[in-house]
Coordinates of C-alpha atoms in Angstrom, one line a residue:
Chain C
M1 CA 7.1 -33.5 22.2
N2 CA 3.8 -35.1 22.6
F3 CA 2.3 -32.4 20.5
T4 CA 2.1 -32.0 16.9
A5 CA 2.9 -28.6 15.8
K6 CA -0.7 -27.7 15.0
E7 CA -1.8 -28.9 18.5
R8 CA 1.0 -27.0 20.0
E9 CA -0.3 -23.8 18.2
R10 CA -3.8 -24.4 19.2
F11 CA -2.6 -24.9 22.9
D12 CA -0.8 -21.6 22.7
F13 CA -3.9 -19.8 21.2
A14 CA -6.1 -21.2 23.8
V15 CA -4.0 -19.9 26.7
I16 CA -4.1 -16.4 25.1
A17 CA -7.7 -16.5 24.2
N18 CA -8.5 -17.2 27.8
W19 CA -7.4 -13.7 28.6
I20 CA -9.2 -11.9 25.8
P21 CA -12.8 -11.1 26.5
P22 CA -15.2 -11.2 23.5
G23 CA -15.5 -8.3 21.1
E24 CA -12.2 -6.7 22.1
R25 CA -9.8 -4.7 20.1
V26 CA -6.5 -6.5 19.9
L27 CA -3.1 -5.7 18.3
D28 CA -0.8 -8.7 17.8
L29 CA 2.8 -7.7 17.4
G30 CA 4.9 -10.2 15.3
C31 CA 1.7 -11.8 14.2
G32 CA 3.3 -14.2 11.7
D33 CA 0.7 -15.2 8.9
G34 CA -2.2 -14.0 11.3
K35 CA -3.4 -17.4 12.5
L36 CA -3.7 -16.2 16.1
L37 CA -5.7 -13.3 15.1
R38 CA -8.0 -15.4 13.1
Y39 CA -8.5 -17.8 15.8
L40 CA -9.3 -14.9 18.1
R41 CA -11.8 -13.5 15.5
E42 CA -13.5 -16.8 15.1
T43 CA -13.5 -17.7 18.8
K44 CA -13.8 -14.4 20.5
D45 CA -15.1 -12.1 17.8
V46 CA -12.3 -9.7 18.3
I47 CA -11.4 -6.8 16.1
G48 CA -7.8 -7.6 15.5
Y49 CA -4.9 -6.0 13.7
G50 CA -1.5 -7.7 13.2
V51 CA 1.9 -6.0 12.9
E52 CA 4.6 -7.9 11.1
I53 CA 7.9 -7.3 9.4
D54 CA 8.4 -10.4 7.3
H55 CA 7.2 -10.3 3.8
E56 CA 6.0 -13.8 3.5
S57 CA 4.2 -13.6 6.8
V58 CA 2.5 -10.4 5.5
L59 CA 1.4 -12.2 2.5
G60 CA 0.0 -15.0 4.7
C61 CA -2.0 -12.5 6.7
I62 CA -3.5 -11.1 3.6
R63 CA -4.4 -14.6 2.4
N64 CA -5.9 -15.3 5.8
G65 CA -8.0 -12.1 5.5
V66 CA -6.3 -10.7 8.6
D67 CA -5.8 -6.9 8.8
V68 CA -1.9 -6.5 8.9
I69 CA 0.4 -3.5 9.1
Q70 CA 3.9 -4.2 7.7
I71 CA 6.2 -2.1 9.9
D72 CA 9.3 -2.6 11.9
I73 CA 8.5 -2.4 15.7
E74 CA 12.0 -2.1 16.8
G75 CA 11.5 1.4 16.2
G76 CA 8.5 1.6 18.6
L77 CA 4.8 1.9 17.9
S78 CA 4.7 5.5 17.3
G79 CA 1.9 5.5 14.7
F80 CA -0.4 3.7 17.3
E81 CA -2.4 5.9 19.6
N82 CA -2.5 5.8 23.3
Q83 CA -4.9 3.3 24.7
S84 CA -6.3 2.5 21.3
F85 CA -6.6 -1.2 22.0
N86 CA -7.8 -3.5 24.7
H87 CA -5.2 -6.0 24.5
V88 CA -1.7 -6.1 22.8
I89 CA -0.1 -9.4 22.4
I90 CA 3.4 -10.4 21.6
S91 CA 3.3 -14.2 21.3
Q92 CA 6.9 -15.8 21.3
A93 CA 8.4 -12.8 19.5
L94 CA 9.8 -10.7 22.3
Q95 CA 12.9 -12.8 22.4
A96 CA 13.6 -12.1 18.8
M97 CA 13.7 -8.3 19.4
H98 CA 16.4 -5.9 20.5
A99 CA 14.4 -3.1 22.1
T100 CA 12.9 -5.1 24.9
E101 CA 12.3 -2.3 27.4
R102 CA 11.0 0.0 24.7
I103 CA 8.5 -2.3 23.3
L104 CA 7.2 -3.5 26.6
C105 CA 6.5 0.2 27.6
E106 CA 5.0 1.0 24.2
M107 CA 2.7 -2.0 24.5
L108 CA 1.3 -0.6 27.6
R109 CA 1.0 2.9 26.1
V110 CA -1.2 1.6 23.2
A111 CA -3.3 -1.0 25.1
E112 CA -4.9 -1.4 28.6
E113 CA -3.2 -4.8 29.0
A114 CA -0.5 -6.8 27.4
V115 CA -0.2 -10.5 26.8
V116 CA 3.4 -11.7 26.5
S117 CA 4.5 -15.3 25.9
F118 CA 8.2 -16.4 25.6
P119 CA 10.3 -19.5 25.9
N120 CA 12.0 -20.0 29.3
F121 CA 15.7 -20.3 29.1
A122 CA 16.0 -21.6 32.6
Y123 CA 13.7 -24.6 31.9
R124 CA 15.0 -27.7 33.4
A125 CA 16.0 -29.3 30.1
N126 CA 17.6 -26.1 29.0
R127 CA 19.7 -26.1 32.2
A128 CA 20.7 -29.6 31.5
A129 CA 21.9 -28.9 28.0
I130 CA 24.1 -25.9 29.3
A131 CA 25.3 -28.3 32.2
E132 CA 26.3 -30.6 29.4
G133 CA 28.1 -27.7 27.6
H134 CA 25.5 -27.1 24.8
M135 CA 23.1 -24.4 23.9
P136 CA 19.6 -25.8 24.5
V137 CA 17.5 -27.1 21.6
S138 CA 13.9 -27.7 22.8
E139 CA 10.3 -27.7 22.0
D140 CA 10.0 -24.0 22.7
L141 CA 13.7 -23.0 21.7
P142 CA 13.8 -25.0 18.5
Y143 CA 16.8 -23.5 16.9
E144 CA 20.4 -24.3 16.7
W145 CA 22.5 -21.4 18.1
Y146 CA 23.9 -20.6 14.6
E147 CA 20.4 -20.1 13.0
T148 CA 18.2 -18.9 15.8
P149 CA 16.2 -15.7 15.1
N150 CA 16.2 -15.1 18.9
V151 CA 18.5 -12.4 20.2
R152 CA 17.4 -12.3 23.8
F153 CA 17.7 -15.2 26.1
F154 CA 16.0 -14.9 29.5
T155 CA 14.1 -16.6 32.2
L156 CA 10.9 -16.0 34.1
A157 CA 12.9 -14.6 37.0
D158 CA 14.7 -12.1 34.7
F159 CA 11.4 -11.0 33.0
E160 CA 9.8 -10.4 36.3
T161 CA 12.8 -8.4 37.5
L162 CA 12.5 -6.3 34.4
C163 CA 8.8 -5.7 34.8
A164 CA 9.4 -4.5 38.3
K165 CA 12.0 -2.2 37.0
L166 CA 9.7 -0.8 34.4
D167 CA 6.7 -0.4 36.9
I168 CA 4.9 -3.1 35.0
E169 CA 2.3 -5.0 37.0
I170 CA 2.0 -8.8 36.5
R171 CA -1.6 -9.7 36.7
E172 CA -1.3 -13.2 35.9
R173 CA 1.2 -15.6 35.0
R174 CA 1.0 -19.2 33.6
A175 CA 3.7 -21.7 32.7
F176 CA 3.7 -25.0 31.0
D177 CA 6.1 -27.8 30.4
E178 CA 7.1 -29.1 27.1
A179 CA 4.1 -31.5 27.2
G180 CA 1.8 -28.7 27.8
Q181 CA 1.0 -29.5 31.3
A182 CA 0.5 -26.4 33.6
V183 CA 3.2 -26.0 36.0
S184 CA 2.7 -24.5 39.4
D185 CA 5.8 -25.7 41.4
D186 CA 8.8 -23.6 40.6
P187 CA 7.8 -22.4 37.2
N188 CA 11.3 -21.0 36.5
L189 CA 12.6 -24.5 36.5
N190 CA 9.7 -26.4 35.4
G191 CA 8.2 -24.1 32.9
S192 CA 9.2 -24.3 29.3
L193 CA 6.8 -21.6 27.9
A194 CA 5.6 -18.8 30.0
F195 CA 2.6 -16.5 29.5
Y196 CA 2.1 -13.2 31.4
R197 CA -0.8 -10.8 31.5
L198 CA 0.6 -7.3 32.2
G199 CA -0.6 -3.9 33.1
R200 CA 0.5 -0.6 34.5
K201 CA 0.7 -0.2 38.1
A202 CA -2.0 2.0 39.3
Chain P
M1 CA 4.7 -11.0 -27.1
S2 CA 2.7 -13.8 -25.6
L3 CA -1.0 -13.2 -25.3
D4 CA -1.4 -15.9 -22.7
N5 CA -3.7 -14.6 -19.8
S6 CA -4.4 -11.6 -21.9
V7 CA -7.8 -10.1 -22.3
G8 CA -6.9 -10.0 -26.0
V9 CA -8.1 -7.4 -28.5
V10 CA -10.2 -4.7 -26.7
V11 CA -12.3 -2.0 -28.3
P12 CA -12.5 1.5 -26.5
Q13 CA -16.0 2.9 -25.9
R14 CA -17.3 6.4 -25.3
V15 CA -20.1 7.8 -23.3
C16 CA -21.5 11.3 -23.4
F17 CA -23.0 13.1 -20.4
N18 CA -25.1 16.0 -21.3
E19 CA -25.9 17.2 -17.9
A20 CA -23.6 20.0 -16.8
M21 CA -21.0 19.3 -14.2
A22 CA -20.0 21.9 -11.6
L23 CA -16.1 21.6 -10.9
K24 CA -14.5 22.1 -7.7
S25 CA -12.8 25.3 -9.1
G26 CA -16.3 26.8 -9.5
A27 CA -16.1 26.4 -13.3
V28 CA -19.0 24.6 -15.0
L29 CA -18.5 22.0 -17.9
P30 CA -21.7 22.0 -20.1
G31 CA -21.4 18.3 -20.6
F32 CA -18.5 15.9 -21.2
E33 CA -17.5 12.7 -22.9
L34 CA -15.5 9.9 -21.3
A35 CA -13.5 7.3 -22.9
F36 CA -13.4 3.9 -21.3
E37 CA -12.7 0.2 -21.6
T38 CA -14.1 -2.8 -19.9
Y39 CA -12.7 -6.3 -19.5
G40 CA -14.7 -9.4 -18.2
T41 CA -18.3 -9.4 -17.5
L42 CA -20.6 -7.6 -15.0
N43 CA -22.3 -10.4 -13.0
A44 CA -26.1 -10.5 -12.5
A45 CA -25.6 -9.2 -8.9
R46 CA -23.5 -6.3 -10.3
S47 CA -21.1 -7.0 -7.4
N48 CA -18.0 -7.8 -9.2
A49 CA -17.0 -4.4 -10.8
V50 CA -13.5 -3.0 -10.1
L51 CA -12.5 0.5 -11.3
V52 CA -8.8 1.0 -12.3
C53 CA -7.8 4.7 -11.9
H54 CA -4.8 5.9 -13.9
A55 CA -1.9 8.1 -13.0
L56 CA -0.3 11.0 -14.6
S57 CA 0.3 9.6 -18.2
G58 CA -2.0 6.6 -18.1
G59 CA -5.5 6.2 -19.6
H60 CA -8.4 4.1 -20.2
H61 CA -6.4 1.5 -22.2
V62 CA -5.4 -0.7 -19.0
A63 CA -5.2 -4.1 -20.6
G64 CA -5.1 -5.9 -23.9
V65 CA -4.3 -4.8 -27.4
Y66 CA -6.0 -2.9 -30.2
A67 CA -6.9 -4.8 -33.5
D68 CA -5.2 -2.1 -35.4
N69 CA -2.1 -1.9 -33.2
P70 CA -1.2 -5.1 -31.6
K71 CA 1.7 -3.5 -30.0
D72 CA -0.3 -1.0 -28.0
L73 CA -0.5 -3.0 -24.8
G74 CA -2.6 -1.6 -21.9
W75 CA -0.6 0.2 -19.2
W76 CA -1.5 -2.3 -16.4
D77 CA -1.7 -5.4 -18.6
N78 CA 0.6 -7.4 -16.3
L79 CA -2.1 -7.1 -13.6
V80 CA -5.5 -7.3 -15.4
G81 CA -6.5 -10.4 -17.4
P82 CA -7.9 -14.0 -17.1
G83 CA -5.9 -15.7 -14.3
K84 CA -4.0 -12.6 -13.5
P85 CA -4.1 -11.0 -10.1
L86 CA -7.0 -8.7 -11.1
D87 CA -8.8 -11.8 -12.7
T88 CA -11.1 -10.8 -15.5
D89 CA -12.6 -14.3 -15.3
R90 CA -14.0 -13.1 -11.9
F91 CA -14.1 -9.3 -12.1
F92 CA -15.6 -6.8 -14.4
V93 CA -12.8 -4.4 -14.8
V94 CA -13.2 -0.8 -15.9
G95 CA -10.5 1.7 -17.1
V96 CA -11.4 5.3 -17.8
N97 CA -9.6 8.3 -19.2
N98 CA -10.1 11.0 -16.7
L99 CA -11.7 14.4 -17.5
G100 CA -9.1 16.8 -18.9
G101 CA -7.2 13.9 -20.4
C102 CA -5.8 13.6 -23.9
Y103 CA -6.8 10.0 -25.0
G104 CA -10.4 10.6 -25.9
S105 CA -12.2 12.0 -22.8
T106 CA -13.2 15.6 -22.8
G107 CA -10.2 17.7 -22.3
P108 CA -8.0 20.5 -23.7
L109 CA -7.9 19.0 -27.1
S110 CA -11.8 18.9 -27.4
A111 CA -13.9 21.5 -29.0
N112 CA -15.3 24.2 -26.7
P113 CA -18.9 24.2 -27.5
E114 CA -19.0 28.1 -26.9
T115 CA -16.3 28.9 -29.5
G116 CA -16.3 25.8 -31.7
K117 CA -12.4 25.9 -31.3
R118 CA -10.3 23.6 -29.1
Y119 CA -10.4 24.5 -25.4
G120 CA -6.6 24.6 -25.1
A121 CA -5.7 26.7 -22.1
D122 CA -9.4 27.5 -21.6
F123 CA -10.2 24.0 -20.4
P124 CA -11.0 24.5 -16.7
M125 CA -8.8 22.9 -14.0
V126 CA -10.1 19.7 -12.7
T127 CA -9.4 18.0 -9.4
V128 CA -9.2 14.6 -8.0
E129 CA -12.6 15.1 -6.7
D130 CA -14.0 16.1 -10.1
W131 CA -12.4 13.0 -11.7
V132 CA -14.3 10.9 -9.1
A133 CA -17.5 12.6 -9.6
A134 CA -17.1 12.0 -13.4
Q135 CA -16.3 8.3 -12.8
A136 CA -19.4 8.0 -10.6
R137 CA -21.4 9.0 -13.7
L138 CA -19.6 6.4 -15.7
A139 CA -20.6 3.9 -12.9
D140 CA -24.3 4.9 -13.1
H141 CA -24.0 4.4 -16.9
L142 CA -22.5 0.9 -16.6
G143 CA -25.1 0.0 -13.9
V144 CA -22.6 -0.4 -11.1
D145 CA -24.1 0.8 -7.8
T146 CA -21.1 -0.3 -5.7
W147 CA -17.5 -1.0 -6.9
A148 CA -16.2 -4.2 -5.4
A149 CA -12.9 -2.3 -5.5
V150 CA -11.4 0.9 -6.8
I151 CA -7.6 0.4 -7.4
G152 CA -4.8 2.8 -8.4
G153 CA -1.2 3.6 -8.1
S154 CA 0.3 7.1 -7.4
L155 CA -2.3 9.6 -8.5
G156 CA -4.5 6.6 -9.2
G157 CA -4.3 5.7 -5.6
M158 CA -5.4 9.2 -4.5
Q159 CA -8.7 8.7 -6.6
A160 CA -9.3 5.3 -4.9
L161 CA -8.9 7.1 -1.6
E162 CA -11.2 9.9 -2.9
W163 CA -13.8 7.4 -3.9
S164 CA -14.0 6.1 -0.3
L165 CA -14.6 9.8 1.0
Q166 CA -17.0 11.1 -1.7
Y167 CA -19.0 8.0 -2.2
P168 CA -18.4 5.9 1.0
E169 CA -21.5 3.6 0.1
R170 CA -20.3 2.9 -3.3
I171 CA -17.0 1.3 -2.7
R172 CA -16.2 -2.0 -0.8
H173 CA -12.5 -2.0 -1.1
A174 CA -10.1 0.9 -1.7
M175 CA -6.7 -0.2 -3.0
V176 CA -4.2 2.6 -2.7
I177 CA -0.8 1.8 -4.0
A178 CA 2.5 4.0 -4.0
S179 CA 0.4 6.9 -3.0
A180 CA 0.1 9.6 -0.6
P181 CA -2.7 11.6 1.4
K182 CA -1.3 14.8 -0.2
L183 CA 1.9 16.1 -2.0
S184 CA 4.8 17.3 -0.1
A185 CA 6.6 20.6 -0.8
Q186 CA 9.2 18.7 -2.7
N187 CA 6.6 16.9 -4.8
I188 CA 4.9 20.2 -5.8
A189 CA 8.4 21.7 -6.4
F190 CA 9.0 18.9 -9.0
N191 CA 5.6 19.5 -10.6
E192 CA 6.4 23.3 -10.7
V193 CA 9.6 22.7 -12.6
A194 CA 7.7 20.4 -15.0
R195 CA 5.0 23.1 -15.6
Q196 CA 7.6 25.8 -16.0
A197 CA 9.3 23.8 -18.6
I198 CA 6.0 23.8 -20.6
I199 CA 5.0 27.2 -20.1
S200 CA 8.2 28.8 -20.8
D201 CA 8.4 26.9 -24.2
P202 CA 8.1 29.5 -27.0
D203 CA 5.6 27.1 -28.7
F204 CA 3.2 27.1 -25.8
Y205 CA 1.4 30.3 -26.8
G206 CA -0.3 30.7 -23.4
G207 CA -1.8 27.1 -24.0
H208 CA -3.3 27.9 -27.3
Y209 CA -0.6 26.3 -29.2
A210 CA -3.1 24.1 -31.2
E211 CA -4.3 27.3 -32.9
H212 CA -0.8 28.0 -34.1
G213 CA -0.5 24.6 -35.4
V214 CA 2.5 23.7 -33.0
V215 CA 3.2 21.7 -29.9
P216 CA 5.4 22.8 -27.1
T217 CA 7.6 19.7 -27.6
S218 CA 10.7 20.9 -25.8
G219 CA 8.8 21.8 -22.7
L220 CA 6.9 18.6 -22.5
R221 CA 10.1 16.6 -23.1
L222 CA 11.8 18.4 -20.3
A223 CA 8.8 17.9 -17.9
R224 CA 8.9 14.2 -18.7
M225 CA 12.6 14.0 -18.1
V226 CA 12.3 15.5 -14.7
G227 CA 9.5 13.3 -13.9
H228 CA 11.3 10.2 -14.8
I229 CA 14.2 11.1 -12.5
T230 CA 11.6 11.0 -9.7
Y231 CA 10.0 7.7 -10.7
L232 CA 13.1 5.8 -10.5
S233 CA 15.3 5.0 -7.5
D234 CA 18.9 6.3 -7.2
S235 CA 20.2 2.7 -6.7
Q236 CA 18.3 1.4 -9.8
M237 CA 19.5 4.2 -11.9
G238 CA 22.9 3.3 -10.8
E239 CA 22.5 -0.3 -11.6
K240 CA 20.8 0.3 -15.0
F241 CA 23.0 3.1 -16.3
G242 CA 25.7 3.8 -13.8
R243 CA 28.3 6.1 -15.7
Q244 CA 28.1 4.1 -18.8
L245 CA 29.3 6.1 -21.8
R246 CA 27.5 6.0 -25.1
H247 CA 30.7 6.4 -27.2
G248 CA 33.1 4.6 -24.8
E249 CA 34.8 7.8 -24.2
H250 CA 34.3 11.5 -23.1
K251 CA 33.1 13.5 -26.0
F252 CA 33.4 16.9 -24.4
S253 CA 30.1 17.9 -26.0
Y254 CA 26.5 18.5 -25.0
D255 CA 25.4 15.5 -27.1
V256 CA 24.7 12.4 -25.3
D257 CA 27.9 11.3 -23.4
F258 CA 26.2 9.1 -20.6
E259 CA 23.7 6.5 -21.2
I260 CA 21.4 8.1 -18.6
E261 CA 21.2 11.2 -20.8
S262 CA 20.2 8.9 -23.7
Y263 CA 17.5 7.3 -21.7
L264 CA 16.0 10.6 -20.4
R265 CA 16.0 12.1 -23.8
Y266 CA 14.4 9.0 -25.3
Q267 CA 11.7 9.0 -22.6
G268 CA 11.1 12.7 -23.2
D269 CA 10.9 12.6 -26.9
K270 CA 8.5 9.5 -26.8
F271 CA 6.1 11.3 -24.3
A272 CA 6.2 14.6 -26.2
G273 CA 5.2 12.7 -29.2
F274 CA 1.8 11.8 -27.9
F275 CA 0.9 13.6 -24.7
D276 CA -1.0 16.9 -24.6
A277 CA 0.9 19.7 -22.8
N278 CA -2.3 21.3 -21.3
T279 CA -3.4 18.0 -19.9
Y280 CA 0.0 17.6 -18.3
L281 CA -0.4 20.9 -16.7
I282 CA -3.9 20.2 -15.4
T283 CA -2.9 16.9 -14.1
T284 CA -0.1 18.1 -12.1
K285 CA -2.3 20.7 -10.5
A286 CA -4.8 18.0 -9.7
L287 CA -2.0 16.2 -7.8
D288 CA -0.9 19.4 -6.1
Y289 CA -4.4 20.3 -4.9
F290 CA -5.5 16.9 -3.6
D291 CA -5.5 17.1 0.1
P292 CA -8.6 15.6 1.9
A293 CA -7.4 16.9 5.2
Y294 CA -7.3 20.4 3.9
A295 CA -10.9 21.0 4.9
Y296 CA -10.2 19.5 8.3
N297 CA -7.3 21.8 9.5
G298 CA -4.8 19.2 8.1
D299 CA -6.3 16.4 10.3
L300 CA -6.2 13.4 8.0
A301 CA -7.9 11.2 10.6
A302 CA -10.9 13.5 10.8
A303 CA -11.0 13.6 6.9
L304 CA -11.0 9.9 6.7
A305 CA -13.8 9.4 9.4
R306 CA -16.5 9.1 6.6
A307 CA -14.7 6.3 4.8
K308 CA -16.4 2.9 5.1
A309 CA -14.4 0.9 2.6
R310 CA -11.8 -1.8 3.5
F311 CA -8.5 -0.6 2.6
F312 CA -5.5 -2.2 1.0
V313 CA -2.5 0.1 1.1
A314 CA 1.0 -0.7 -0.4
S315 CA 4.2 1.2 -0.8
F316 CA 7.6 0.5 -2.2
S317 CA 10.9 0.5 -0.2
T318 CA 12.8 2.6 -2.8
D319 CA 9.9 5.0 -3.7
W320 CA 11.2 8.4 -2.7
R321 CA 8.6 10.4 -4.7
F322 CA 5.8 8.7 -2.6
A323 CA 7.9 7.2 0.2
P324 CA 6.4 4.4 2.4
A325 CA 6.1 7.0 5.3
R326 CA 3.4 8.7 3.2
S327 CA 1.4 5.5 3.0
R328 CA 1.8 4.9 6.6
E329 CA 0.0 8.4 7.2
I330 CA -3.0 6.9 5.4
V331 CA -2.8 3.6 7.4
F332 CA -2.6 5.2 10.8
A333 CA -5.5 7.6 9.9
L334 CA -7.6 4.6 8.9
L335 CA -6.6 2.9 12.2
H336 CA -7.7 6.0 14.1
N337 CA -11.0 5.6 12.6
R338 CA -11.0 1.8 13.3
R339 CA -11.3 0.8 9.6
H340 CA -10.1 -2.4 8.1
V341 CA -6.7 -2.1 6.5
A342 CA -4.0 -4.3 5.2
Y343 CA -0.7 -2.4 4.5
A344 CA 2.2 -4.1 2.7
E345 CA 5.6 -2.3 2.3
I346 CA 7.1 -4.1 -0.6
D347 CA 10.9 -4.4 -1.2
C348 CA 11.3 -3.3 -4.8
D349 CA 14.3 -1.7 -6.4
A350 CA 12.5 0.3 -9.0
G351 CA 11.3 3.4 -7.1
H352 CA 8.0 4.8 -7.7
D353 CA 7.6 2.9 -11.0
S354 CA 7.5 -0.3 -8.9
F355 CA 3.8 -0.2 -8.9
L356 CA 3.7 -0.7 -12.6
L357 CA 5.9 -3.8 -12.6
D358 CA 5.2 -7.5 -12.0
D359 CA 7.4 -8.1 -9.1
A360 CA 6.4 -11.6 -7.9
H361 CA 5.9 -10.8 -4.2
Y362 CA 3.9 -7.6 -5.0
H363 CA 1.7 -9.4 -7.4
A364 CA 1.2 -12.2 -4.9
V365 CA 0.1 -9.8 -2.3
L366 CA -2.3 -8.1 -4.8
R367 CA -3.7 -11.5 -5.9
A368 CA -4.1 -12.6 -2.3
Y369 CA -6.0 -9.4 -1.4
L370 CA -8.2 -9.5 -4.6
E371 CA -9.0 -13.2 -4.2
N372 CA -10.6 -12.5 -0.8
I373 CA -12.9 -9.8 -2.1
S374 CA -16.4 -11.5 -2.1
I375 CA -18.4 -10.9 -5.2

């Protein structure tokens, strides 16, 4: 709310970039028009590839000079070799996919670590909207129920339960409220947007 | 036809190479000529040259028209011209007729210096590798050390890929469209049907039909008809022709009943009127043999290890002749080798032929990629 869209974007990018050491090989799933990869290339000198299904977004990547591969990741990442990337990112796209478990496992097959960000359905304002009898529309869940591309609605608590079930280790977690303030107290209630750094349990 | 954004009237050129060329088959060509055209201007740094490679029936006439035949539009004119995606205000674009072709380069219609007669069936088989080696001589002739890009669709895409392997230092961008790293058994099967149609034509005379003053027209026509079926998608054929009847009723004869029959016959007749049967045979064999992974036990990733170019790869959703999965093989082999690659899978209803059309999204993608090529 205090953010312009552009500031919001930069804020997201900065949180993710903070977890990416310079010079890494990075795969960005659902990379949109490649802005995050371009940011990571410019700030972290990464070697990045994007994966995207949407035609206009692929065109945007090519315009941005970003290496992009147009495939549907709902079917998995079968062409990508084991541990061929340092980090694989899925930034605010996991909630728009059906094959949630498969993609999480595939991500940790092709990369050493995964970075996942998603909107928290259990954020205070979202709970309030439900309590008033409406599906939430917020900074991080900006769509009306009838036009949302999202197909999975979940919370930090739900996500962490799934990670435990899939033997995925949560190495770091950060949550932010709608104003972009870091949240430490009860992030499942106070966090609007969540970021996770994930790995395979040793 | 509007000539807006056209390169306008163009003049084909020829260059003669007197040095013998050893072909992949083991045969040696004592020398050869190539027919080519250029559009735009080579810059002082010689860094803006783009080679356009043709597919089965194309040639060096890529863009523009001829003064004596204003209807003879280049085969990729919708792509190449001032302000077009392959912008001749920025790039120096070269089209070439491949070795063994029938549009002016040395091929089966040329005189064999040993006999003084036309080569005909004696013209040696040439491969994609041979074509690229011949194109490299053209590059030398034009003063092009390094192509900014080599671009082609279908068999032309194979040449772009081969350039990145044979001359990795001489190509900065390989643009491989509606192509494949090798033919499938089904692809080869279609080629074999086409070849058998030609070879079994009584007017073929073992390939020496020219000496008999005839052309194996019916074989060539059949070959083209089979080819055309594979260039179009089932859905597009259905949309375009469906079961439409030529005469509004069933005629119970072997003349044209259905419109699709009329279309195929028309395409076959047109093609048989200008294309050389031996060139057709040679070209389909070049397609069949192309397989850079062959020398690497089928390991395409190993074969592409020596490529240094950045790649643009594109496929079309309804192309079943060179399906998107075939392009993805190239993409993932490049990824294995940590090469730069952009891959677009374009929604287009027109099957394999889509690469020749000016679908707005397809051309936007090409334009975007080409605009980012530094010169």
